[in-house]
CSV table of C-alpha atoms in Angstrom, one decimal:
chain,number,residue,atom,x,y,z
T,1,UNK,CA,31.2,68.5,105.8
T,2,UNK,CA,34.0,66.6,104.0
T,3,UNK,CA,37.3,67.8,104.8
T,4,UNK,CA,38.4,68.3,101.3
T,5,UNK,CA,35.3,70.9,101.5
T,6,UNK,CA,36.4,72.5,104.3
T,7,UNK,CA,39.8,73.3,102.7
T,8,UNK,CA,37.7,74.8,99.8
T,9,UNK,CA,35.4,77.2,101.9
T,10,UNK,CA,38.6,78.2,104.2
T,11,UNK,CA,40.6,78.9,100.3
T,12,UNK,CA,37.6,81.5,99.7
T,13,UNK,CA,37.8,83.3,103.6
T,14,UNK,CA,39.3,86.2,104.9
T,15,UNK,CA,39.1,87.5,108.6
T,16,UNK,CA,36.5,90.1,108.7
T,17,UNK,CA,37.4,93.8,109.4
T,18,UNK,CA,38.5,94.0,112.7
T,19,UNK,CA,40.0,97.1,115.0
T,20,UNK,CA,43.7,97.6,114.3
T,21,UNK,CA,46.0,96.5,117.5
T,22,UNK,CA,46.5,99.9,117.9
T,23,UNK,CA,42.9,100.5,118.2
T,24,UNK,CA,42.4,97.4,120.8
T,25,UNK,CA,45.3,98.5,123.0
T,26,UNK,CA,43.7,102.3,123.4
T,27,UNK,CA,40.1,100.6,124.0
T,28,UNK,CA,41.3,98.5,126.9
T,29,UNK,CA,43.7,100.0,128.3
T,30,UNK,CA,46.3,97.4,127.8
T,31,UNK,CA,49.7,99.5,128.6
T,32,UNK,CA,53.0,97.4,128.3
T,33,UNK,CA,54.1,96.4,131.4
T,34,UNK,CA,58.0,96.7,131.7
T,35,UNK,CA,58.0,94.0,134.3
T,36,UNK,CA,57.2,91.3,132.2
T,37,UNK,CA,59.3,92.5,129.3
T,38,UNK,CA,56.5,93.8,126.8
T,39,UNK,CA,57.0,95.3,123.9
T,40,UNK,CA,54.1,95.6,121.1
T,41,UNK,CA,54.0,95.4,117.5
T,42,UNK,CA,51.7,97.1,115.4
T,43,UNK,CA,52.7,97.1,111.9
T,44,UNK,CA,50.9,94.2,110.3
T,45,UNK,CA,53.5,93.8,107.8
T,46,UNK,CA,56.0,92.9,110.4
T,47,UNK,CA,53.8,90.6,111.6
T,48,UNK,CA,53.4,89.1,108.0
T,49,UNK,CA,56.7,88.9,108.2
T,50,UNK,CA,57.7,87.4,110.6
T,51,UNK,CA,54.9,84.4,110.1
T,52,UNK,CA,56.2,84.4,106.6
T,53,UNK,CA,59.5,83.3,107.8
T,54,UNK,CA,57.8,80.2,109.8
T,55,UNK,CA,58.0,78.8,106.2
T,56,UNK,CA,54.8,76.5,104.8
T,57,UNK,CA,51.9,76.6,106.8
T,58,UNK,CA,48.3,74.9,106.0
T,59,UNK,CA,45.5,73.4,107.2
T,60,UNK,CA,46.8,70.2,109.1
T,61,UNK,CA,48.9,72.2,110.7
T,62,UNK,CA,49.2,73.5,114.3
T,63,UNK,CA,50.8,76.9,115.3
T,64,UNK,CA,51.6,77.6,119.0
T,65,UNK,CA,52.1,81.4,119.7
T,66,UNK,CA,53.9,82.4,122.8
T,67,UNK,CA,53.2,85.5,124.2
T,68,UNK,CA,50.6,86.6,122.0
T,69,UNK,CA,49.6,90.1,123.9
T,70,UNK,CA,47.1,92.0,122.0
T,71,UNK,CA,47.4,89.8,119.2
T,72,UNK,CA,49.3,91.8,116.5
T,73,UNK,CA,51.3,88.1,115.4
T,74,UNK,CA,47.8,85.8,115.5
T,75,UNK,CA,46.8,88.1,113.0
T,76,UNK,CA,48.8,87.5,110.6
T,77,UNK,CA,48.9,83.8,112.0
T,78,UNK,CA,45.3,83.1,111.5
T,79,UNK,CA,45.5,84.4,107.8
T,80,UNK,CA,47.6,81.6,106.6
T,81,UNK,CA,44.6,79.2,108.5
T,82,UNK,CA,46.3,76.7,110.5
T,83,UNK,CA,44.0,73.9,111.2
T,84,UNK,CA,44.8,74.7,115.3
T,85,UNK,CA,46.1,77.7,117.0
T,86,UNK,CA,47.6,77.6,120.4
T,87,UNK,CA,47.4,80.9,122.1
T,88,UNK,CA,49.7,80.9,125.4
T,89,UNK,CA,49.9,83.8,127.5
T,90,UNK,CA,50.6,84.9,130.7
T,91,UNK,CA,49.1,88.5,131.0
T,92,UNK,CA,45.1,88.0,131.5
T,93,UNK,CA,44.2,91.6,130.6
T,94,UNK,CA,44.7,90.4,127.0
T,95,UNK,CA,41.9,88.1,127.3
T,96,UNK,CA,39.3,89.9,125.5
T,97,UNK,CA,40.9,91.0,122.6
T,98,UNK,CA,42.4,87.5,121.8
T,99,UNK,CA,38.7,86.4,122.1
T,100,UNK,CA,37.6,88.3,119.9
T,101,UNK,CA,40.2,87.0,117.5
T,102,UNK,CA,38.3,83.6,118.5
T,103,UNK,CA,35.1,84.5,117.7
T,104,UNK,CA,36.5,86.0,114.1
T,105,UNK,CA,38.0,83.0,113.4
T,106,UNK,CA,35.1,80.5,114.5
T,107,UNK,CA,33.3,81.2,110.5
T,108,UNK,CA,36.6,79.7,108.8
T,109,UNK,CA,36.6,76.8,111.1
T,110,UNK,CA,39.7,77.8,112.8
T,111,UNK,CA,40.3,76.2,116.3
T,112,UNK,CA,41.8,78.9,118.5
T,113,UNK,CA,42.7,77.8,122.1
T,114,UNK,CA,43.8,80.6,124.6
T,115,UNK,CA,45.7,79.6,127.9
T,116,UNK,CA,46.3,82.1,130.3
T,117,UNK,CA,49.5,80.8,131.7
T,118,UNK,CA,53.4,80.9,131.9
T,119,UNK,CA,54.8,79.4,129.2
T,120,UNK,CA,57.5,78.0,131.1
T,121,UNK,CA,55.3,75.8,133.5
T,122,UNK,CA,53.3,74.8,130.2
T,123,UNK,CA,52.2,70.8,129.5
T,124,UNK,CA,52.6,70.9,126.1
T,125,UNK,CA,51.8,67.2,125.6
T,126,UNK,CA,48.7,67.7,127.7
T,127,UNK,CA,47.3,70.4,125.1
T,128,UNK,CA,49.1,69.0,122.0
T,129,UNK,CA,48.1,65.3,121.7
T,130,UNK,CA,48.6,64.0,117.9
T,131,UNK,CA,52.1,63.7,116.8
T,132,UNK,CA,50.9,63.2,113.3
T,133,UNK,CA,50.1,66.9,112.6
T,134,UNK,CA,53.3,69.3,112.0
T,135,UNK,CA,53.7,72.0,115.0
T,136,UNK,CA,55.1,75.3,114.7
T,137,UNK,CA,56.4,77.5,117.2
T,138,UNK,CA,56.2,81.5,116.6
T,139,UNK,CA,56.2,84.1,119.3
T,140,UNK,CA,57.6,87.9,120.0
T,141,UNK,CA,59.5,86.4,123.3
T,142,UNK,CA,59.4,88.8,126.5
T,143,UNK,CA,63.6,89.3,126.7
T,144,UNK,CA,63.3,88.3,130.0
T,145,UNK,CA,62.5,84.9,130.0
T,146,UNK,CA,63.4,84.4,126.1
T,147,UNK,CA,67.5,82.4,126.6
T,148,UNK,CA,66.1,80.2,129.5
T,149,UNK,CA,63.0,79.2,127.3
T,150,UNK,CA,65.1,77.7,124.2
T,151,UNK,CA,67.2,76.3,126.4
T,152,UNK,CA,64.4,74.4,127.7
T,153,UNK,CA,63.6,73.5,124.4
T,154,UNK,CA,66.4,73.0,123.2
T,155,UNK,CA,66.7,70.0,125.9
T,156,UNK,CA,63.2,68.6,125.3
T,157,UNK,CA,64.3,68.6,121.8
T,158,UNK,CA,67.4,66.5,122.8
T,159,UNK,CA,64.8,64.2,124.3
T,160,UNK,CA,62.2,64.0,122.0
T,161,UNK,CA,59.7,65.1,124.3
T,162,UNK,CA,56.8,68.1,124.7
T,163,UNK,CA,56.4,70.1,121.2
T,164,UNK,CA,59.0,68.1,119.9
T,165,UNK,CA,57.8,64.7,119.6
T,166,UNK,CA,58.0,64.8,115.6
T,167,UNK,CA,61.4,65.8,114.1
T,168,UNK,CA,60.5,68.8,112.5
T,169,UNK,CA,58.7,71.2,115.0
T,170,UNK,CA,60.7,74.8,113.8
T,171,UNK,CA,60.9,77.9,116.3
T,172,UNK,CA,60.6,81.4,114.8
T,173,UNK,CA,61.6,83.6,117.7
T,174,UNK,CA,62.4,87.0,118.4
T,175,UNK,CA,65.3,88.2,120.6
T,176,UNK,CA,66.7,90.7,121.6
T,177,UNK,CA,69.4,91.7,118.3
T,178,UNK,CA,72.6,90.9,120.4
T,179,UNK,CA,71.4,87.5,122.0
T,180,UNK,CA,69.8,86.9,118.0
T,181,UNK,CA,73.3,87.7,117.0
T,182,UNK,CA,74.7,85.0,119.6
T,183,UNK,CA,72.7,82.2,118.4
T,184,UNK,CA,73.3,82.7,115.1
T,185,UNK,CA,77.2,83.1,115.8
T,186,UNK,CA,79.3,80.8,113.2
T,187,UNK,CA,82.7,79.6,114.4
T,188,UNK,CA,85.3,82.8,115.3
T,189,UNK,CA,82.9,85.3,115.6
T,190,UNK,CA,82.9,87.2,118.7
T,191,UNK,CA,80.0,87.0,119.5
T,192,UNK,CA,80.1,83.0,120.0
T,193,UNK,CA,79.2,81.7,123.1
T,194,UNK,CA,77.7,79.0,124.8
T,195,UNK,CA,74.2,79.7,123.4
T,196,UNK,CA,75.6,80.0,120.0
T,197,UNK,CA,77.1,75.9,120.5
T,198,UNK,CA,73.9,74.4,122.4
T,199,UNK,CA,71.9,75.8,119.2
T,200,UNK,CA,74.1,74.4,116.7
T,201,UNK,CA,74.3,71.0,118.1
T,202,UNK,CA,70.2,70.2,117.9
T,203,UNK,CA,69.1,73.1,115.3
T,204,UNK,CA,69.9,75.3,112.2
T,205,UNK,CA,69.8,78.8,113.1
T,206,UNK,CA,69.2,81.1,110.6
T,207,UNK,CA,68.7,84.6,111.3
T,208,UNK,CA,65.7,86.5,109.1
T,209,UNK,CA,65.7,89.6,109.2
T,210,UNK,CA,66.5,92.6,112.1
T,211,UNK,CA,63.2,94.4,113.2
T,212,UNK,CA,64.3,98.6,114.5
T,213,UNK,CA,63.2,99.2,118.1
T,214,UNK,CA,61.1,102.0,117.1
T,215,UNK,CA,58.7,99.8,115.6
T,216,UNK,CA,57.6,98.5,119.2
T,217,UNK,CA,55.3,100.1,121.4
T,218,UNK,CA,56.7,101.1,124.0
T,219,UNK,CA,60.3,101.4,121.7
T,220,UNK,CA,62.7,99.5,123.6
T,221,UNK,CA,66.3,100.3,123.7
T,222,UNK,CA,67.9,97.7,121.5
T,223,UNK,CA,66.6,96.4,117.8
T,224,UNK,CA,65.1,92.7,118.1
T,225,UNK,CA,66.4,90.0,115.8
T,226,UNK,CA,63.9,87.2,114.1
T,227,UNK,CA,65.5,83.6,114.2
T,228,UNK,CA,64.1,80.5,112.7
T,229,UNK,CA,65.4,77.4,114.9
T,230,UNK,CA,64.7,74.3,112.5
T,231,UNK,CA,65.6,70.6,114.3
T,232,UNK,CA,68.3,69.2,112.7
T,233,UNK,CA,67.8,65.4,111.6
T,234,UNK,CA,70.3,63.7,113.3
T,235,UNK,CA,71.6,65.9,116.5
T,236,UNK,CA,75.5,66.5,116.6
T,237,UNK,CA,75.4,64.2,119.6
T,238,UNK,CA,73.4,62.3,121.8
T,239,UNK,CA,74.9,62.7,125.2
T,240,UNK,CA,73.1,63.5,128.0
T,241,UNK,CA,72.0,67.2,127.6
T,242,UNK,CA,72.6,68.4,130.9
T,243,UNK,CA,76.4,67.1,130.7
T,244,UNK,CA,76.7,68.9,127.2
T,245,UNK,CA,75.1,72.1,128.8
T,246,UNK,CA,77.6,72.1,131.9
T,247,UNK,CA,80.7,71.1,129.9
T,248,UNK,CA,79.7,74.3,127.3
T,249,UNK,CA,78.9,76.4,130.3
T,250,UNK,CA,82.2,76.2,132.0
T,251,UNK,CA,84.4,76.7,128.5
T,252,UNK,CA,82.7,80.0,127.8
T,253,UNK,CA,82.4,81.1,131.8
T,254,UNK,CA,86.2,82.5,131.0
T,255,UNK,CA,85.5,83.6,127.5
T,256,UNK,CA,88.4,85.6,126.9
T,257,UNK,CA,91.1,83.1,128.6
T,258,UNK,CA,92.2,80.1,127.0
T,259,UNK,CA,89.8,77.3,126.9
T,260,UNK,CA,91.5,75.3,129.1
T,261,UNK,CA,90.6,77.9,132.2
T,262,UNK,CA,87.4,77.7,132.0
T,263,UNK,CA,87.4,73.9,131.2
T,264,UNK,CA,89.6,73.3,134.2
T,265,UNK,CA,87.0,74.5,136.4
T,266,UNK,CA,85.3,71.6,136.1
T,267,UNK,CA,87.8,69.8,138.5
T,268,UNK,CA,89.0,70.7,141.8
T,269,UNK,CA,92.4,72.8,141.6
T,270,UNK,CA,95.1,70.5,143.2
T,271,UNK,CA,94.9,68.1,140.0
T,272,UNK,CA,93.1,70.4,137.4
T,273,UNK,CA,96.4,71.0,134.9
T,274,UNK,CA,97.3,67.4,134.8
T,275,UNK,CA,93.9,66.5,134.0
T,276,UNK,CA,92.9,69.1,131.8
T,277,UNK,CA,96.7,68.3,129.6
T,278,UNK,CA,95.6,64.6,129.8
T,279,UNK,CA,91.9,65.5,128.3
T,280,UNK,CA,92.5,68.1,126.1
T,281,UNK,CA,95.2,65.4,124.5
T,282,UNK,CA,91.9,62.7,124.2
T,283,UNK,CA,89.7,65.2,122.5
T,284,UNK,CA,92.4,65.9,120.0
T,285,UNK,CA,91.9,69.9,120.7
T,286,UNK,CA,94.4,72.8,121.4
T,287,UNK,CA,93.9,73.8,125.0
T,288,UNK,CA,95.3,77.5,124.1
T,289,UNK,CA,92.2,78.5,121.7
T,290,UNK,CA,89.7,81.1,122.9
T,291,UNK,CA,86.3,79.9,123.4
T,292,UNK,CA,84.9,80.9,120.5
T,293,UNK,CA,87.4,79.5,118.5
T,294,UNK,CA,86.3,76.2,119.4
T,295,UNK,CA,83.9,74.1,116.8
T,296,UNK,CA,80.6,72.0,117.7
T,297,UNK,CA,82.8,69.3,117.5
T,298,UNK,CA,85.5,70.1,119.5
T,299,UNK,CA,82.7,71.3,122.4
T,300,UNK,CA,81.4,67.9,121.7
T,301,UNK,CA,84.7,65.4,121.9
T,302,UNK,CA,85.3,67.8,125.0
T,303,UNK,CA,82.2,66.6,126.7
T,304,UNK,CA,82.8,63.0,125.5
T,305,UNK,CA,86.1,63.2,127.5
T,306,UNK,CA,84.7,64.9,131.0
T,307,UNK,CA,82.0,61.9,130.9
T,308,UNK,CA,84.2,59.2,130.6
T,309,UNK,CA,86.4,60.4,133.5
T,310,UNK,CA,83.5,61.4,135.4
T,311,UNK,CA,82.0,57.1,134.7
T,312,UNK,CA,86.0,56.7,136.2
T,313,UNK,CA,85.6,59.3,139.1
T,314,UNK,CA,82.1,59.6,139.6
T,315,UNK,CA,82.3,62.7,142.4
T,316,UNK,CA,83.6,64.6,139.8
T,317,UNK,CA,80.8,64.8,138.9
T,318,UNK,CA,79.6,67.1,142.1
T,319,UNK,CA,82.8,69.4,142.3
T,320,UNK,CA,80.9,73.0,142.1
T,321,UNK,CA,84.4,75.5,141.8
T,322,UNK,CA,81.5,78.1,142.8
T,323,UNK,CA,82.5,76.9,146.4
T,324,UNK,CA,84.6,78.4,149.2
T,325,UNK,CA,87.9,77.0,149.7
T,326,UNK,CA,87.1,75.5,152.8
T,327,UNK,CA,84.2,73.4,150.8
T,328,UNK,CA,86.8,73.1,148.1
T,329,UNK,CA,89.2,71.0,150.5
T,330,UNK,CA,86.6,69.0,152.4
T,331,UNK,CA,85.5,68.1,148.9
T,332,UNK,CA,89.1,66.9,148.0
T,333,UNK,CA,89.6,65.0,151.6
T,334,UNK,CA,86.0,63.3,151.5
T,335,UNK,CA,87.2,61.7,147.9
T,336,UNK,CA,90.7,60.8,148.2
C-alpha cells in the first residue's frame, strides 16, 4: 500500500472502544507506587490537553512518551496517529495494558514500541535511528527523577546528541507546579534559579496550563504544571555545558546573598575577593545583584570569564569549596 493511501485509511480511523484507565487500573491491580513518584491521570481531556499542547503532530512523526503507566497520555497520543510511538517505562506491571494499546493500534498502522526500562539509562539513538523524521517528547514525569532528566537533556541538546540530533525535538513535560514555575521564571522573579537559566540558554519555555492535584490518582500534595520546552535555533552560547552548569550552580547555591558569594565559591578563599572584583569587572556585571537578578547573559559572560582564568590556572578548575579546610590548604600549597 502506497503511503499516500495509508495517510487516507489512517484519516478515516478511530481507536476502537476500549476500557477507560480507570477501568484497567481496577482490573490489574495497578496501585500507584509512591516510591517511584506515581501519580495517574484519568480524565481524557487532560490528556487531550496536554498532547494538544505538543503542537502539530502527523504521520511522519515520532512521539516518545516517558513514563506512560497505564496509558492515560498514549491515548490521547495515539489519536493524533504518529507514524511511531515510543513507549518507555520503568514499572513492568503496566505491561499488559500498554499492550493492549498495541494491539488497538496495529489496524491503523501505528508502530507502538514498549521498553520496559529507566528512562535515564535509555539509548535513545539505539531506538531512534532516522534524524529525518521530527521527534517529540511528551510524558507525565515521576517528580522524582523529573529536574535531573531535563538537565540531561538539556546537555545532550547542547551537544546535539540522543533525541536531539535535529533542531527541533520539543519537550512537553509535567512538573511539579513550583519546579514548572522555576523553569518558566523570567528575569526578577523569585522564583529564578539556576534551572530557570540552564532552560533559557538552549530552549523557550512556555508554561501551558496548571493541572489541580485532585485530578491525579492518588491526589498528590501540590498541583503539576505542563511546560513545553522548544530548542531554540541558535543556543545562547556554546561553551562547554558542564562549565555553564557549574558556573550557574554556584551563583544560585547563595541565592539570597549577593552574587558575588556564591560566585566566589568557585575559588579558594585566600584570593577569592580580588578575583571575584577582577572578573566581575570583565563580565561587565554588578557583583551586588541577587541571583535572580542576573540575565542569561550576564550568567553567560560570567562563565565566559571563570573559563578563561581557569585556561590561565587550570587547577582552578578542581577547587571543590565543599572541602574541609584542611583539604582547602593542601589544595592552596600543592598549587602555589
Amino acid at each position: 500500500m502506497s503511503e499516500a493511501a495509508v495517510r487516507v485509511l489512517k484519516s478515516g480511523m478511530r481507536l476502537p472502544p476500549l476500557p477507560t484507565i480507570r477501568d484497567l487500573v481496577k482490573l490489574y491491580q495497578l496501585q500507584a507506587l509512591k516510591q517511584l513518584s506515581q501519580n495517574f491521570l484519568m480524565d481524557e481531556r487532560i490528556t487531550d490537553k496536554i498532547v494538544k499542547s505538543a503542537g502539530r503532530i502527523d504521520e511522519r512523526d515520532i512521539v516518545l512518551e516517558v513514563g506512560p503507566g497505564p496509558g492515560g497520555i498514549t491515548r490521547s497520543i495515539l489519536r493524533r496517529q504518529p507514524e511511531k510511538l515510543i513507549l518507555v517505562e520503568k514499572d513492568a506491571r503496566f505491561l499488559t495494558s500498554l499492550e493492549l494499546l498495541k494491539e488497538c493500534a496495529k489496524p491503523l498502522n501505528l508502530q507502538v514500541d514498549i521498553h520496559i526500562e529507566d528512562i535515564l539509562r535509555f539509548n535513545m539513538e539505539q531506538h531512534i535511528n532516522d534524524t529525518t523524521q521530527r521527534l517529540h517528547l511528551i510524558g507525565n514525569l515521576p517528580f522524582a527523577i523529573s529536574t535531573r532528566l531535563i538537565i540531561n537533556w538539556f546537555e545532550d541538546l547542547s551537544l546535539r546528541r540522543g533525541a536531539f540530533r535535529r533542531n527541533d525535538t520539543c519537550m512537553t513535560l509535567t512538573f511539579q507546579k513550583e519546579v514548572a514555575e522555576r523553569i518558566c521564571a523570567p528575569l526578577g522573579d523569585k522564583q529564578r534559579c539556576r534551572l530557570s537559566v540552564m532552560s533559557q540558554i538552549w530552549t523557550q519555555p512556555v508554561m501551558k496550563f496548571t493541572i489541580p492535584g485532585k485530578a491525579f490518582v492518588p491526589k498528590p500534595d501540590v498541583d503539576v504544571g505542563v511546560v513545553k520546552l522548544i530548542p531554540l535555533k541558535q543556543p545562547k552560547t556554546d561553551l562547554p555545558f558542564g562549565l555553564v552548569e557549574k558556573v550557574v550552580r554556584h551563583i544560585f547555591n547563595m541565592r539570597q546573598k549577593y552574587c558575588r558569594r556564591g560566585y566566589g565559591t568557585l575559588f579558594p578563599p585566600e584570593d577569592r575577593d580580588v578575583i571575584c572584583f577582577e572578573l566581575f569587572k570583565q563580565a561587565d556585571v554588578e557583583n551586588t545583584l541577587r541571583p535572580f537578578q542576573l540575565s542569561v547573559d550576564e550568567c553567560i559572560r560570567l562563565a565566559t570569564v571563570y573559563k578563561e582564568f581557569v585556561d590561565k590556572n587550570p587547577h582552578i578548575a578542581f577547587y571543590d569549596f565543599r572541602a574541609n579546610k584542611n583539604s582547602t590548604s593542601e589544595f592552596v600549597n600543592n598549587h602555589i
